[in-house]
Amino acid sequence: MMAISMGKSTRRSLLAMSLPVYLLLYAPLLLIAIFSFAPPPLAKGQTFYWYADLLHSPEVIAAFRRSLTLAIGSSILGTALGTLMGFGLYRYRDRNATGIASALPSLIIYTPIIMPSLVFGISELIFFSFIHSATGFLAAGLLTMGIAHVTFEAPFVALVVFARLSGLDPNMFEASHDLYADARQSFLHLTVPVIRPAIIGGFLLAFTLSIDDFTISFFTAGPGSTTLPIYIYSAVARKGVSPDINALATLMIATVIGTGLLQYMFTRNRARKLVARPGD
């Protein structure tokens, strides 16, 4: 009975400590959503006026299309490159290595992830400016933004894929070779089906990172390549925070949360199937 009582006391203490943290994290997001339902001028009550107003704004529609195009395109390419990167780091690592050599795969994956976005964006700006001044190619615009997004999305996908592969039995690959499968057949018919949940989860993660990125997009954008985060920043700089900006931010928050929930549900359902069918 005392152990149960202590357990309840511990849970209550942890809950009391965690509630202020969650409040600090999510209260601003909740306030944005509440203020987005503000009434139109000279009116009262909560309405969807500002959401409807967004549908009639050519600038918002254009920025939304660019953000969606950028997110989908960069996520597809970033997922493909990240999958190959994660597979290569797993398949060709030296399991007997020690010291720096043993940590090299982790360093390759984690370095772009832990690098500050500001430093990453400035380095991309300098790189694209140098290439453009030397060759005339890669002028600032949607293409440079897409390349920059792929470079910071691929390591996240590689991390997810690498973690999935690390949990597999290495003998599976040897067994496929014993069955006369070459490297291409083994990758397409064994590796890809096994890591498919990680690939899908990596794509959703890359899409989430791209759709709400501001810093890297800001440094690599050019004329006519304004995305939603950049549009929100410029609108706030011009006229301050307004109900239409709150509505737009709420839609972006809902998109990110929805994508995250979709990734969580997919991963959870897959884990349940694996528990129900261990041999799958």
PDB file of C-alpha atoms in Angstrom:
ATOM      1  CA  MET A   1       0.000   0.000   0.000  1.00  0.00           C
ATOM      2  CA  MET A   2       2.858   2.367   0.825  1.00  0.00           C
ATOM      3  CA  ALA A   3       4.511   1.656  -2.546  1.00  0.00           C
ATOM      4  CA  ILE A   4       1.234   2.433  -4.309  1.00  0.00           C
ATOM      5  CA  SER A   5       0.851   5.630  -2.264  1.00  0.00           C
ATOM      6  CA  MET A   6       4.408   6.688  -3.095  1.00  0.00           C
ATOM      7  CA  GLY A   7       3.753   5.946  -6.742  1.00  0.00           C
ATOM      8  CA  LYS A   8       0.693   8.190  -6.779  1.00  0.00           C
ATOM      9  CA  SER A   9       2.598  10.913  -4.963  1.00  0.00           C
ATOM     10  CA  THR A  10       5.421  10.746  -7.493  1.00  0.00           C
ATOM     11  CA  ARG A  11       3.013  10.924 -10.401  1.00  0.00           C
ATOM     12  CA  ARG A  12       1.280  13.939  -8.891  1.00  0.00           C
ATOM     13  CA  SER A  13       4.605  15.676  -8.334  1.00  0.00           C
ATOM     14  CA  LEU A  14       5.681  15.028 -11.914  1.00  0.00           C
ATOM     15  CA  LEU A  15       2.319  16.264 -13.170  1.00  0.00           C
ATOM     16  CA  ALA A  16       2.602  19.429 -11.095  1.00  0.00           C
ATOM     17  CA  MET A  17       6.062  20.111 -12.524  1.00  0.00           C
ATOM     18  CA  SER A  18       5.167  19.311 -16.117  1.00  0.00           C
ATOM     19  CA  LEU A  19       1.932  21.323 -16.352  1.00  0.00           C
ATOM     20  CA  PRO A  20       3.674  24.747 -16.210  1.00  0.00           C
ATOM     21  CA  VAL A  21       6.110  23.590 -18.880  1.00  0.00           C
ATOM     22  CA  TYR A  22       3.301  22.464 -21.195  1.00  0.00           C
ATOM     23  CA  LEU A  23       1.447  25.687 -20.472  1.00  0.00           C
ATOM     24  CA  LEU A  24       4.511  27.730 -21.438  1.00  0.00           C
ATOM     25  CA  LEU A  25       4.926  25.730 -24.639  1.00  0.00           C
ATOM     26  CA  TYR A  26       1.351  25.632 -25.892  1.00  0.00           C
ATOM     27  CA  ALA A  27      -0.346  28.710 -24.433  1.00  0.00           C
ATOM     28  CA  PRO A  28       1.057  31.035 -27.147  1.00  0.00           C
ATOM     29  CA  LEU A  29      -0.197  28.682 -29.855  1.00  0.00           C
ATOM     30  CA  LEU A  30      -3.615  28.572 -28.224  1.00  0.00           C
ATOM     31  CA  LEU A  31      -3.762  32.359 -28.014  1.00  0.00           C
ATOM     32  CA  ILE A  32      -2.958  32.667 -31.720  1.00  0.00           C
ATOM     33  CA  ALA A  33      -5.814  30.302 -32.529  1.00  0.00           C
ATOM     34  CA  ILE A  34      -8.235  32.217 -30.270  1.00  0.00           C
ATOM     35  CA  PHE A  35      -7.310  35.615 -31.734  1.00  0.00           C
ATOM     36  CA  SER A  36      -7.697  34.267 -35.262  1.00  0.00           C
ATOM     37  CA  PHE A  37     -11.472  34.138 -34.718  1.00  0.00           C
ATOM     38  CA  ALA A  38     -11.664  37.866 -34.020  1.00  0.00           C
ATOM     39  CA  PRO A  39     -14.660  39.669 -35.553  1.00  0.00           C
ATOM     40  CA  PRO A  40     -14.302  41.908 -38.614  1.00  0.00           C
ATOM     41  CA  PRO A  41     -14.128  45.689 -38.142  1.00  0.00           C
ATOM     42  CA  LEU A  42     -17.196  47.217 -36.462  1.00  0.00           C
ATOM     43  CA  ALA A  43     -18.555  43.783 -35.571  1.00  0.00           C
ATOM     44  CA  LYS A  44     -18.682  41.592 -32.486  1.00  0.00           C
ATOM     45  CA  GLY A  45     -18.369  37.907 -31.672  1.00  0.00           C
ATOM     46  CA  GLN A  46     -16.137  35.110 -32.883  1.00  0.00           C
ATOM     47  CA  THR A  47     -16.234  34.498 -36.630  1.00  0.00           C
ATOM     48  CA  PHE A  48     -14.363  32.800 -39.475  1.00  0.00           C
ATOM     49  CA  TYR A  49     -14.117  36.124 -41.308  1.00  0.00           C
ATOM     50  CA  TRP A  50     -10.312  36.218 -41.412  1.00  0.00           C
ATOM     51  CA  TYR A  51     -10.067  32.642 -42.662  1.00  0.00           C
ATOM     52  CA  ALA A  52     -12.425  33.476 -45.509  1.00  0.00           C
ATOM     53  CA  ASP A  53     -10.453  36.643 -46.169  1.00  0.00           C
ATOM     54  CA  LEU A  54      -7.298  34.584 -46.714  1.00  0.00           C
ATOM     55  CA  LEU A  55      -8.983  32.737 -49.590  1.00  0.00           C
ATOM     56  CA  HIS A  56      -9.406  36.047 -51.430  1.00  0.00           C
ATOM     57  CA  SER A  57      -5.791  37.164 -51.007  1.00  0.00           C
ATOM     58  CA  PRO A  58      -3.667  36.543 -54.142  1.00  0.00           C
ATOM     59  CA  GLU A  59      -0.457  36.977 -52.149  1.00  0.00           C
ATOM     60  CA  VAL A  60      -1.432  34.309 -49.607  1.00  0.00           C
ATOM     61  CA  ILE A  61      -2.556  31.864 -52.288  1.00  0.00           C
ATOM     62  CA  ALA A  62       0.691  32.352 -54.229  1.00  0.00           C
ATOM     63  CA  ALA A  63       2.798  31.940 -51.076  1.00  0.00           C
ATOM     64  CA  PHE A  64       0.840  28.801 -50.168  1.00  0.00           C
ATOM     65  CA  ARG A  65       1.455  27.263 -53.582  1.00  0.00           C
ATOM     66  CA  ARG A  66       5.161  27.992 -53.361  1.00  0.00           C
ATOM     67  CA  SER A  67       5.374  26.524 -49.855  1.00  0.00           C
ATOM     68  CA  LEU A  68       3.499  23.395 -50.919  1.00  0.00           C
ATOM     69  CA  THR A  69       5.575  22.967 -54.071  1.00  0.00           C
ATOM     70  CA  LEU A  70       8.786  23.488 -52.134  1.00  0.00           C
ATOM     71  CA  ALA A  71       7.777  21.143 -49.306  1.00  0.00           C
ATOM     72  CA  ILE A  72       6.615  18.279 -51.544  1.00  0.00           C
ATOM     73  CA  GLY A  73       9.493  18.516 -54.009  1.00  0.00           C
ATOM     74  CA  SER A  74      12.249  18.859 -51.430  1.00  0.00           C
ATOM     75  CA  SER A  75      10.715  16.158 -49.205  1.00  0.00           C
ATOM     76  CA  ILE A  76      10.631  13.617 -52.034  1.00  0.00           C
ATOM     77  CA  LEU A  77      14.245  14.282 -53.024  1.00  0.00           C
ATOM     78  CA  GLY A  78      15.389  14.626 -49.417  1.00  0.00           C
ATOM     79  CA  THR A  79      13.727  11.326 -48.513  1.00  0.00           C
ATOM     80  CA  ALA A  80      15.396   9.539 -51.428  1.00  0.00           C
ATOM     81  CA  LEU A  81      18.841  10.921 -50.597  1.00  0.00           C
ATOM     82  CA  GLY A  82      18.368  10.433 -46.849  1.00  0.00           C
ATOM     83  CA  THR A  83      17.311   6.819 -47.359  1.00  0.00           C
ATOM     84  CA  LEU A  84      20.411   6.092 -49.433  1.00  0.00           C
ATOM     85  CA  MET A  85      22.582   7.923 -46.905  1.00  0.00           C
ATOM     86  CA  GLY A  86      21.156   5.999 -43.955  1.00  0.00           C
ATOM     87  CA  PHE A  87      21.471   2.681 -45.794  1.00  0.00           C
ATOM     88  CA  GLY A  88      25.038   3.406 -46.872  1.00  0.00           C
ATOM     89  CA  LEU A  89      26.147   4.419 -43.388  1.00  0.00           C
ATOM     90  CA  TYR A  90      24.634   1.250 -41.951  1.00  0.00           C
ATOM     91  CA  ARG A  91      25.679  -1.211 -44.632  1.00  0.00           C
ATOM     92  CA  TYR A  92      29.277  -0.128 -45.077  1.00  0.00           C
ATOM     93  CA  ARG A  93      30.224   0.879 -41.545  1.00  0.00           C
ATOM     94  CA  ASP A  94      33.056  -0.893 -39.789  1.00  0.00           C
ATOM     95  CA  ARG A  95      31.521  -2.673 -36.806  1.00  0.00           C
ATOM     96  CA  ASN A  96      34.980  -3.340 -35.368  1.00  0.00           C
ATOM     97  CA  ALA A  97      36.059   0.298 -35.517  1.00  0.00           C
ATOM     98  CA  THR A  98      36.964   2.140 -32.332  1.00  0.00           C
ATOM     99  CA  GLY A  99      37.417   5.763 -31.346  1.00  0.00           C
ATOM    100  CA  ILE A 100      36.572   8.475 -33.891  1.00  0.00           C
ATOM    101  CA  ALA A 101      36.062   5.914 -36.650  1.00  0.00           C
ATOM    102  CA  SER A 102      33.264   4.235 -34.715  1.00  0.00           C
ATOM    103  CA  ALA A 103      31.503   7.569 -34.188  1.00  0.00           C
ATOM    104  CA  LEU A 104      31.942   8.756 -37.789  1.00  0.00           C
ATOM    105  CA  PRO A 105      28.467   7.674 -38.993  1.00  0.00           C
ATOM    106  CA  SER A 106      26.831   9.515 -36.109  1.00  0.00           C
ATOM    107  CA  LEU A 107      28.938  12.616 -36.778  1.00  0.00           C
ATOM    108  CA  ILE A 108      27.970  12.636 -40.444  1.00  0.00           C
ATOM    109  CA  ILE A 109      24.268  12.446 -39.604  1.00  0.00           C
ATOM    110  CA  TYR A 110      24.139  14.684 -36.544  1.00  0.00           C
ATOM    111  CA  THR A 111      26.384  17.559 -37.661  1.00  0.00           C
ATOM    112  CA  PRO A 112      23.862  19.133 -40.098  1.00  0.00           C
ATOM    113  CA  ILE A 113      21.070  18.557 -37.573  1.00  0.00           C
ATOM    114  CA  ILE A 114      22.716  20.290 -34.618  1.00  0.00           C
ATOM    115  CA  MET A 115      24.100  23.143 -36.706  1.00  0.00           C
ATOM    116  CA  PRO A 116      22.182  26.400 -36.015  1.00  0.00           C
ATOM    117  CA  SER A 117      19.746  27.304 -38.781  1.00  0.00           C
ATOM    118  CA  LEU A 118      21.198  30.805 -38.958  1.00  0.00           C
ATOM    119  CA  VAL A 119      24.697  29.492 -39.690  1.00  0.00           C
ATOM    120  CA  PHE A 120      23.291  26.968 -42.154  1.00  0.00           C
ATOM    121  CA  GLY A 121      21.285  29.624 -43.988  1.00  0.00           C
ATOM    122  CA  ILE A 122      24.207  32.051 -44.218  1.00  0.00           C
ATOM    123  CA  SER A 123      26.523  29.319 -45.496  1.00  0.00           C
ATOM    124  CA  GLU A 124      23.982  28.375 -48.165  1.00  0.00           C
ATOM    125  CA  LEU A 125      23.659  32.048 -49.162  1.00  0.00           C
ATOM    126  CA  ILE A 126      27.437  32.418 -49.524  1.00  0.00           C
ATOM    127  CA  PHE A 127      27.668  29.172 -51.500  1.00  0.00           C
ATOM    128  CA  PHE A 128      24.879  30.046 -53.944  1.00  0.00           C
ATOM    129  CA  SER A 129      26.201  33.587 -54.357  1.00  0.00           C
ATOM    130  CA  PHE A 130      29.664  32.237 -55.207  1.00  0.00           C
ATOM    131  CA  ILE A 131      28.269  29.729 -57.727  1.00  0.00           C
ATOM    132  CA  HIS A 132      26.062  32.379 -59.331  1.00  0.00           C
ATOM    133  CA  SER A 133      28.880  34.929 -59.617  1.00  0.00           C
ATOM    134  CA  ALA A 134      31.217  32.324 -61.136  1.00  0.00           C
ATOM    135  CA  THR A 135      28.844  30.549 -63.516  1.00  0.00           C
ATOM    136  CA  GLY A 136      25.657  32.613 -63.746  1.00  0.00           C
ATOM    137  CA  PHE A 137      23.592  29.665 -62.493  1.00  0.00           C
ATOM    138  CA  LEU A 138      21.661  29.193 -59.230  1.00  0.00           C
ATOM    139  CA  ALA A 139      20.244  32.672 -58.896  1.00  0.00           C
ATOM    140  CA  ALA A 140      18.347  33.141 -55.648  1.00  0.00           C
ATOM    141  CA  GLY A 141      14.853  31.732 -56.014  1.00  0.00           C
ATOM    142  CA  LEU A 142      12.735  28.638 -55.551  1.00  0.00           C
ATOM    143  CA  LEU A 143      15.474  26.351 -56.920  1.00  0.00           C
ATOM    144  CA  THR A 144      18.077  27.488 -54.391  1.00  0.00           C
ATOM    145  CA  MET A 145      15.486  27.186 -51.624  1.00  0.00           C
ATOM    146  CA  GLY A 146      14.711  23.639 -52.733  1.00  0.00           C
ATOM    147  CA  ILE A 147      18.390  22.647 -52.747  1.00  0.00           C
ATOM    148  CA  ALA A 148      18.865  24.165 -49.293  1.00  0.00           C
ATOM    149  CA  HIS A 149      15.804  22.361 -47.933  1.00  0.00           C
ATOM    150  CA  VAL A 150      17.019  19.037 -49.305  1.00  0.00           C
ATOM    151  CA  THR A 151      20.402  19.477 -47.639  1.00  0.00           C
ATOM    152  CA  PHE A 152      18.910  19.927 -44.164  1.00  0.00           C
ATOM    153  CA  GLU A 153      16.081  17.397 -44.603  1.00  0.00           C
ATOM    154  CA  ALA A 154      18.210  14.482 -45.804  1.00  0.00           C
ATOM    155  CA  PRO A 155      20.118  14.040 -42.485  1.00  0.00           C
ATOM    156  CA  PHE A 156      16.844  13.802 -40.559  1.00  0.00           C
ATOM    157  CA  VAL A 157      15.586  11.111 -42.927  1.00  0.00           C
ATOM    158  CA  ALA A 158      18.954   9.341 -42.732  1.00  0.00           C
ATOM    159  CA  LEU A 159      18.730   9.310 -38.943  1.00  0.00           C
ATOM    160  CA  VAL A 160      15.279   7.675 -39.039  1.00  0.00           C
ATOM    161  CA  VAL A 161      16.356   5.095 -41.634  1.00  0.00           C
ATOM    162  CA  PHE A 162      19.660   4.388 -39.887  1.00  0.00           C
ATOM    163  CA  ALA A 163      17.859   3.803 -36.586  1.00  0.00           C
ATOM    164  CA  ARG A 164      15.456   1.389 -38.287  1.00  0.00           C
ATOM    165  CA  LEU A 165      18.267  -0.547 -39.960  1.00  0.00           C
ATOM    166  CA  SER A 166      20.258  -0.726 -36.735  1.00  0.00           C
ATOM    167  CA  GLY A 167      17.419  -2.703 -35.167  1.00  0.00           C
ATOM    168  CA  LEU A 168      17.478  -5.380 -37.874  1.00  0.00           C
ATOM    169  CA  ASP A 169      19.321  -8.689 -37.866  1.00  0.00           C
ATOM    170  CA  PRO A 170      22.465  -8.293 -40.037  1.00  0.00           C
ATOM    171  CA  ASN A 171      22.128 -11.921 -41.093  1.00  0.00           C
ATOM    172  CA  MET A 172      19.087 -10.972 -43.184  1.00  0.00           C
ATOM    173  CA  PHE A 173      21.343  -9.365 -45.785  1.00  0.00           C
ATOM    174  CA  GLU A 174      23.714 -12.321 -45.812  1.00  0.00           C
ATOM    175  CA  ALA A 175      20.736 -14.652 -46.277  1.00  0.00           C
ATOM    176  CA  SER A 176      19.571 -12.696 -49.303  1.00  0.00           C
ATOM    177  CA  HIS A 177      23.011 -13.112 -50.901  1.00  0.00           C
ATOM    178  CA  ASP A 178      22.926 -16.820 -50.128  1.00  0.00           C
ATOM    179  CA  LEU A 179      19.686 -16.922 -52.134  1.00  0.00           C
ATOM    180  CA  TYR A 180      21.578 -15.487 -55.126  1.00  0.00           C
ATOM    181  CA  ALA A 181      20.222 -11.945 -54.824  1.00  0.00           C
ATOM    182  CA  ASP A 182      22.609  -9.293 -56.063  1.00  0.00           C
ATOM    183  CA  ALA A 183      23.035  -5.927 -54.302  1.00  0.00           C
ATOM    184  CA  ARG A 184      20.269  -4.235 -56.325  1.00  0.00           C
ATOM    185  CA  GLN A 185      17.759  -7.045 -55.781  1.00  0.00           C
ATOM    186  CA  SER A 186      18.584  -7.241 -52.084  1.00  0.00           C
ATOM    187  CA  PHE A 187      18.039  -3.493 -51.693  1.00  0.00           C
ATOM    188  CA  LEU A 188      14.771  -3.356 -53.657  1.00  0.00           C
ATOM    189  CA  HIS A 189      13.150  -6.562 -52.431  1.00  0.00           C
ATOM    190  CA  LEU A 190      14.484  -6.800 -48.875  1.00  0.00           C
ATOM    191  CA  THR A 191      15.742  -3.490 -47.552  1.00  0.00           C
ATOM    192  CA  VAL A 192      13.086  -1.170 -48.970  1.00  0.00           C
ATOM    193  CA  PRO A 193      10.061  -3.222 -47.798  1.00  0.00           C
ATOM    194  CA  VAL A 194      11.556  -3.626 -44.327  1.00  0.00           C
ATOM    195  CA  ILE A 195      12.348   0.062 -43.861  1.00  0.00           C
ATOM    196  CA  ARG A 196       9.215   1.343 -45.643  1.00  0.00           C
ATOM    197  CA  PRO A 197       7.697   2.695 -42.364  1.00  0.00           C
ATOM    198  CA  ALA A 198      10.923   4.600 -41.689  1.00  0.00           C
ATOM    199  CA  ILE A 199      10.908   6.013 -45.222  1.00  0.00           C
ATOM    200  CA  ILE A 200       7.318   7.208 -44.889  1.00  0.00           C
ATOM    201  CA  GLY A 201       8.014   8.615 -41.428  1.00  0.00           C
ATOM    202  CA  GLY A 202      11.109  10.365 -42.761  1.00  0.00           C
ATOM    203  CA  PHE A 203       9.104  11.899 -45.602  1.00  0.00           C
ATOM    204  CA  LEU A 204       6.469  13.250 -43.215  1.00  0.00           C
ATOM    205  CA  LEU A 205       9.203  14.627 -40.966  1.00  0.00           C
ATOM    206  CA  ALA A 206      10.915  16.298 -43.930  1.00  0.00           C
ATOM    207  CA  PHE A 207       7.609  17.779 -45.090  1.00  0.00           C
ATOM    208  CA  THR A 208       6.968  19.207 -41.623  1.00  0.00           C
ATOM    209  CA  LEU A 209      10.452  20.721 -41.446  1.00  0.00           C
ATOM    210  CA  SER A 210      10.102  22.297 -44.883  1.00  0.00           C
ATOM    211  CA  ILE A 211       6.595  23.721 -44.594  1.00  0.00           C
ATOM    212  CA  ASP A 212       7.386  25.857 -41.542  1.00  0.00           C
ATOM    213  CA  ASP A 213      11.047  26.702 -42.188  1.00  0.00           C
ATOM    214  CA  PHE A 214      11.840  30.414 -42.145  1.00  0.00           C
ATOM    215  CA  THR A 215      15.531  31.016 -41.447  1.00  0.00           C
ATOM    216  CA  ILE A 216      17.048  28.950 -44.251  1.00  0.00           C
ATOM    217  CA  SER A 217      14.303  29.965 -46.683  1.00  0.00           C
ATOM    218  CA  PHE A 218      14.854  33.633 -45.834  1.00  0.00           C
ATOM    219  CA  PHE A 219      18.554  33.527 -46.754  1.00  0.00           C
ATOM    220  CA  THR A 220      18.109  31.501 -49.953  1.00  0.00           C
ATOM    221  CA  ALA A 221      14.919  33.112 -51.294  1.00  0.00           C
ATOM    222  CA  GLY A 222      14.829  35.531 -54.177  1.00  0.00           C
ATOM    223  CA  PRO A 223      12.306  37.858 -55.839  1.00  0.00           C
ATOM    224  CA  GLY A 224       9.025  36.068 -56.445  1.00  0.00           C
ATOM    225  CA  SER A 225       9.837  33.110 -54.177  1.00  0.00           C
ATOM    226  CA  THR A 226       8.041  34.182 -51.005  1.00  0.00           C
ATOM    227  CA  THR A 227       6.771  31.265 -48.929  1.00  0.00           C
ATOM    228  CA  LEU A 228       4.176  31.384 -46.157  1.00  0.00           C
ATOM    229  CA  PRO A 229       6.683  31.812 -43.272  1.00  0.00           C
ATOM    230  CA  ILE A 230       8.436  34.620 -45.148  1.00  0.00           C
ATOM    231  CA  TYR A 231       5.080  36.223 -45.985  1.00  0.00           C
ATOM    232  CA  ILE A 232       4.060  36.126 -42.317  1.00  0.00           C
ATOM    233  CA  TYR A 233       7.359  37.699 -41.263  1.00  0.00           C
ATOM    234  CA  SER A 234       7.099  40.505 -43.817  1.00  0.00           C
ATOM    235  CA  ALA A 235       3.422  41.139 -42.986  1.00  0.00           C
ATOM    236  CA  VAL A 236       4.177  41.399 -39.272  1.00  0.00           C
ATOM    237  CA  ALA A 237       7.078  43.755 -40.020  1.00  0.00           C
ATOM    238  CA  ARG A 238       4.769  45.999 -42.096  1.00  0.00           C
ATOM    239  CA  LYS A 239       1.592  46.150 -40.048  1.00  0.00           C
ATOM    240  CA  GLY A 240       2.184  44.164 -36.869  1.00  0.00           C
ATOM    241  CA  VAL A 241       0.258  41.131 -35.716  1.00  0.00           C
ATOM    242  CA  SER A 242      -3.284  41.191 -37.134  1.00  0.00           C
ATOM    243  CA  PRO A 243      -6.172  38.706 -37.101  1.00  0.00           C
ATOM    244  CA  ASP A 244      -5.478  37.557 -40.670  1.00  0.00           C
ATOM    245  CA  ILE A 245      -1.888  36.733 -39.721  1.00  0.00           C
ATOM    246  CA  ASN A 246      -3.183  34.843 -36.685  1.00  0.00           C
ATOM    247  CA  ALA A 247      -5.515  32.871 -38.957  1.00  0.00           C
ATOM    248  CA  LEU A 248      -2.689  32.047 -41.355  1.00  0.00           C
ATOM    249  CA  ALA A 249      -0.397  31.022 -38.500  1.00  0.00           C
ATOM    250  CA  THR A 250      -3.172  28.843 -37.059  1.00  0.00           C
ATOM    251  CA  LEU A 251      -3.544  27.024 -40.366  1.00  0.00           C
ATOM    252  CA  MET A 252       0.195  26.389 -40.461  1.00  0.00           C
ATOM    253  CA  ILE A 253       0.182  25.122 -36.879  1.00  0.00           C
ATOM    254  CA  ALA A 254      -2.720  22.805 -37.709  1.00  0.00           C
ATOM    255  CA  THR A 255      -0.853  21.500 -40.756  1.00  0.00           C
ATOM    256  CA  VAL A 256       2.298  20.744 -38.775  1.00  0.00           C
ATOM    257  CA  ILE A 257       0.376  19.108 -35.916  1.00  0.00           C
ATOM    258  CA  GLY A 258      -1.736  17.117 -38.368  1.00  0.00           C
ATOM    259  CA  THR A 259       1.348  15.844 -40.181  1.00  0.00           C
ATOM    260  CA  GLY A 260       2.970  14.923 -36.876  1.00  0.00           C
ATOM    261  CA  LEU A 261      -0.136  13.033 -35.750  1.00  0.00           C
ATOM    262  CA  LEU A 262      -0.275  11.226 -39.074  1.00  0.00           C
ATOM    263  CA  GLN A 263       3.325  10.134 -38.660  1.00  0.00           C
ATOM    264  CA  TYR A 264       2.655   9.020 -35.073  1.00  0.00           C
ATOM    265  CA  MET A 265      -0.454   7.043 -36.034  1.00  0.00           C
ATOM    266  CA  PHE A 266       1.304   5.339 -38.928  1.00  0.00           C
ATOM    267  CA  THR A 267       4.297   4.380 -36.769  1.00  0.00           C
ATOM    268  CA  ARG A 268       2.073   3.185 -33.934  1.00  0.00           C
ATOM    269  CA  ASN A 269      -0.087   1.038 -36.214  1.00  0.00           C
ATOM    270  CA  ARG A 270       3.013  -0.464 -37.763  1.00  0.00           C
ATOM    271  CA  ALA A 271       4.452  -1.263 -34.321  1.00  0.00           C
ATOM    272  CA  ARG A 272       1.198  -2.965 -33.316  1.00  0.00           C
ATOM    273  CA  LYS A 273       1.280  -5.120 -36.432  1.00  0.00           C
ATOM    274  CA  LEU A 274       4.853  -6.135 -35.717  1.00  0.00           C
ATOM    275  CA  VAL A 275       3.906  -7.122 -32.155  1.00  0.00           C
ATOM    276  CA  ALA A 276       0.918  -9.099 -33.418  1.00  0.00           C
ATOM    277  CA  ARG A 277       3.052 -10.762 -36.128  1.00  0.00           C
ATOM    278  CA  PRO A 278       6.630 -11.042 -34.881  1.00  0.00           C
ATOM    279  CA  GLY A 279       7.739 -12.767 -38.021  1.00  0.00           C
ATOM    280  CA  ASP A 280       6.619  -9.887 -40.265  1.00  0.00           C
TER     281      ASP A 280
END
